[in-house]
Amino acid sequence: MARKIVITSGKGGVGKTTLCASLGAKLSLGGQRVLLVDVDIGLNNLDVVMGVENKVVFDLVDVIEGRCRPKQALIQDIFNPTLFVMPSVHSYNHSVVTAENVKMVLSKLEDFFDYILLDCPAGIDAPFQRAIYSADEAIVVVTPHISSLRDADKVINLLSSSNIKKSYLVINRVRGDLIMSKEIMSVEQISELLKIDLLGVIPEDDEITTSLVIGNNMQGKSPSSYAYKLIAENLHNGSQNIYDCTCRYRGLWGFFRKNIRRRV
Amino acid sequence: MLKPNMIGENRLKRVLINDKKEFSPELTKILKSELYEMFDNYLSVKRESMDLKVVINGKGGYDVVITFNANYIKSYGIVV
Ligand SMILES: Nc1ncnc2c1ncn2[C@@H]1O[C@H](COP(=O)(O)OP(=O)(O)OP(=O)(O)O)[C@@H](O)[C@H]1O
Ligand SMILES: [Mg+2]
């Protein structure tokens, strides 16, 4: 039976969908059967991030409304044969998508996968509640900004009084050069204040933007690709290897890199 | 002079504490009333002076501070 994990944040635009797609890719590269489900109905993007937007025939709403069977709404990833996406492209008729309906769809698929990752909408209202209802675990994504951390703290509190049994923290868009010069909070400062287990850290990386434009879903050897790989391993094995965003800015080369980065 | 990372940490701490200290008014009312009943067995409590504050204590828990004025201690027999 699959581990069902919702990827959430509170604040919008912090990298949930990107993490969902990239983590799914890394888990499937490690041999896991992974299903990504877009529960961000109306503001869906998982299909685009996965580069499968042209392949969508049926979606989650079609399954719920009985127009197709759950398996007919699955799209296989181009690069990883054990990675599948269930998109949600219908922006109308939200009301049919209840938490119970989503759970029922997932229950029909969970025996065929090792992981089901749910891409959650931003916010803490009904769509958020609907997304977390079917999951057992949650990954809370934050960026090192006070507004994002504050919203995440509210989400963490809500998760602790919900059906979620275990929550993890992922800190995204971290700039090692700014941590080194003490201009932003360190990873340790953030995880200590939010008080949930740190699953991983992802550096700010232009490669993510490029990879999203061409739709190749982090196949390269960029720092963020490596960070996603560590997160997948930590999630799967329970290891605690956290990407060190500051390592590129240490030593003589690091000194130059840091100064160049500040000036451009 | 504090570095920006420490200023950020202090600001975040303050925001998180403020967000959490909101104890629902209903619960505060119930607690106050039950505490009044309990203290009133031993002290002559001025009901309107009773105040209850719930704050996050930095260790993930809450500090609950109760203050009130009492006119006198009630006599409730001789304690040996
Ligand atoms: N580590 C990173 N470095 C650079 N850019 C990033 C990083 N992570 C995410 N991004 C960029 O941030 C933007 C928002 O990411 P994404 O869509 O994954 O956020 P989201 O949390 O799913 O947003 P929403 O709340 O709207 O669903 C995207 O353009 C993405 O390319
Ligand atoms: Mg998204």
Short mmCIF file of N, CA, C and O in Angstrom, two decimals, chain A residues 146 149-150 153-154 157 182-185 189 193 195, chain B residues 4-6 8-9 11-13 15-16 19-20 60:
data_model
loop_
_atom_site.label_atom_id
_atom_site.label_comp_id
_atom_site.label_asym_id
_atom_site.label_seq_id
_atom_site.Cartn_x
_atom_site.Cartn_y
_atom_site.Cartn_z
N ILE A 146 10.05 35.57 6.35
CA ILE A 146 9.20 35.55 7.55
C ILE A 146 7.75 35.24 7.20
O ILE A 146 7.10 34.45 7.88
N LEU A 149 7.34 31.56 6.60
CA LEU A 149 7.54 30.77 7.83
C LEU A 149 6.36 30.92 8.78
O LEU A 149 5.93 29.96 9.42
N ARG A 150 5.82 32.12 8.81
CA ARG A 150 4.67 32.36 9.67
C ARG A 150 3.47 31.54 9.20
O ARG A 150 2.79 30.89 10.01
N ASP A 153 3.89 27.90 9.98
CA ASP A 153 3.65 27.59 11.39
C ASP A 153 2.17 27.32 11.64
O ASP A 153 1.80 26.41 12.39
N LYS A 154 1.32 28.11 10.97
CA LYS A 154 -0.13 27.89 11.11
C LYS A 154 -0.51 26.54 10.52
O LYS A 154 -1.31 25.79 11.10
N ASN A 157 0.47 23.71 12.80
CA ASN A 157 -0.49 23.57 13.91
C ASN A 157 -1.75 22.86 13.46
O ASN A 157 -2.27 22.00 14.17
N LYS A 182 25.35 36.05 6.99
CA LYS A 182 24.37 36.24 8.08
C LYS A 182 23.29 37.26 7.72
O LYS A 182 22.79 38.00 8.56
N GLU A 183 22.94 37.30 6.44
CA GLU A 183 21.89 38.24 6.04
C GLU A 183 20.51 37.61 6.06
O GLU A 183 19.50 38.31 6.01
N ILE A 184 20.46 36.28 6.03
CA ILE A 184 19.17 35.61 6.23
C ILE A 184 19.34 34.54 7.31
O ILE A 184 20.47 34.16 7.64
N MET A 185 18.23 34.05 7.80
CA MET A 185 18.28 33.03 8.85
C MET A 185 18.86 31.74 8.30
O MET A 185 18.63 31.39 7.15
N GLN A 189 18.35 27.79 12.34
CA GLN A 189 17.47 28.75 13.03
C GLN A 189 16.01 28.49 12.65
O GLN A 189 15.12 28.49 13.49
N LEU A 193 12.80 26.92 15.06
CA LEU A 193 11.59 27.68 15.37
C LEU A 193 10.32 26.94 14.94
O LEU A 193 9.29 27.04 15.59
N LYS A 195 9.98 23.63 14.63
CA LYS A 195 9.81 22.43 15.46
C LYS A 195 9.21 21.22 14.75
O LYS A 195 8.40 20.50 15.34
N PRO B 4 21.45 40.81 10.41
CA PRO B 4 20.09 40.62 9.88
C PRO B 4 19.48 39.26 10.19
O PRO B 4 18.28 39.15 10.43
N ASN B 5 20.30 38.21 10.23
CA ASN B 5 19.73 36.88 10.51
C ASN B 5 19.15 36.80 11.92
O ASN B 5 18.10 36.19 12.14
N MET B 6 19.81 37.50 12.88
CA MET B 6 19.30 37.50 14.25
C MET B 6 18.06 38.39 14.37
O MET B 6 17.11 38.06 15.10
N GLY B 8 15.96 38.85 11.99
CA GLY B 8 14.91 38.03 11.38
C GLY B 8 14.39 37.00 12.36
O GLY B 8 13.17 36.82 12.51
N GLU B 9 15.31 36.34 13.07
CA GLU B 9 14.90 35.30 14.01
C GLU B 9 14.04 35.90 15.12
O GLU B 9 12.98 35.35 15.46
N ARG B 11 12.27 38.66 15.04
CA ARG B 11 10.96 39.10 14.51
C ARG B 11 10.04 37.90 14.32
O ARG B 11 8.88 37.93 14.67
N LEU B 12 10.61 36.83 13.76
CA LEU B 12 9.80 35.63 13.53
C LEU B 12 9.28 35.06 14.85
O LEU B 12 8.10 34.73 14.98
N LYS B 13 10.17 35.01 15.84
CA LYS B 13 9.76 34.49 17.16
C LYS B 13 8.56 35.28 17.68
O LYS B 13 7.57 34.72 18.14
N VAL B 15 6.40 37.12 16.03
CA VAL B 15 5.19 36.90 15.22
C VAL B 15 4.54 35.56 15.58
O VAL B 15 3.33 35.47 15.77
N LEU B 16 5.37 34.53 15.73
CA LEU B 16 4.82 33.20 16.04
C LEU B 16 4.16 33.20 17.41
O LEU B 16 3.09 32.60 17.59
N ASP B 19 0.87 35.05 17.16
CA ASP B 19 -0.15 34.29 16.44
C ASP B 19 -0.78 33.22 17.34
O ASP B 19 -1.95 32.90 17.22
N LYS B 20 0.06 32.66 18.22
CA LYS B 20 -0.44 31.52 19.01
C LYS B 20 -1.13 31.91 20.30
O LYS B 20 -1.87 31.13 20.85
N GLY B 60 7.83 25.43 23.29
CA GLY B 60 6.75 24.74 22.58
C GLY B 60 5.49 24.60 23.42
O GLY B 60 4.46 24.15 22.95
#
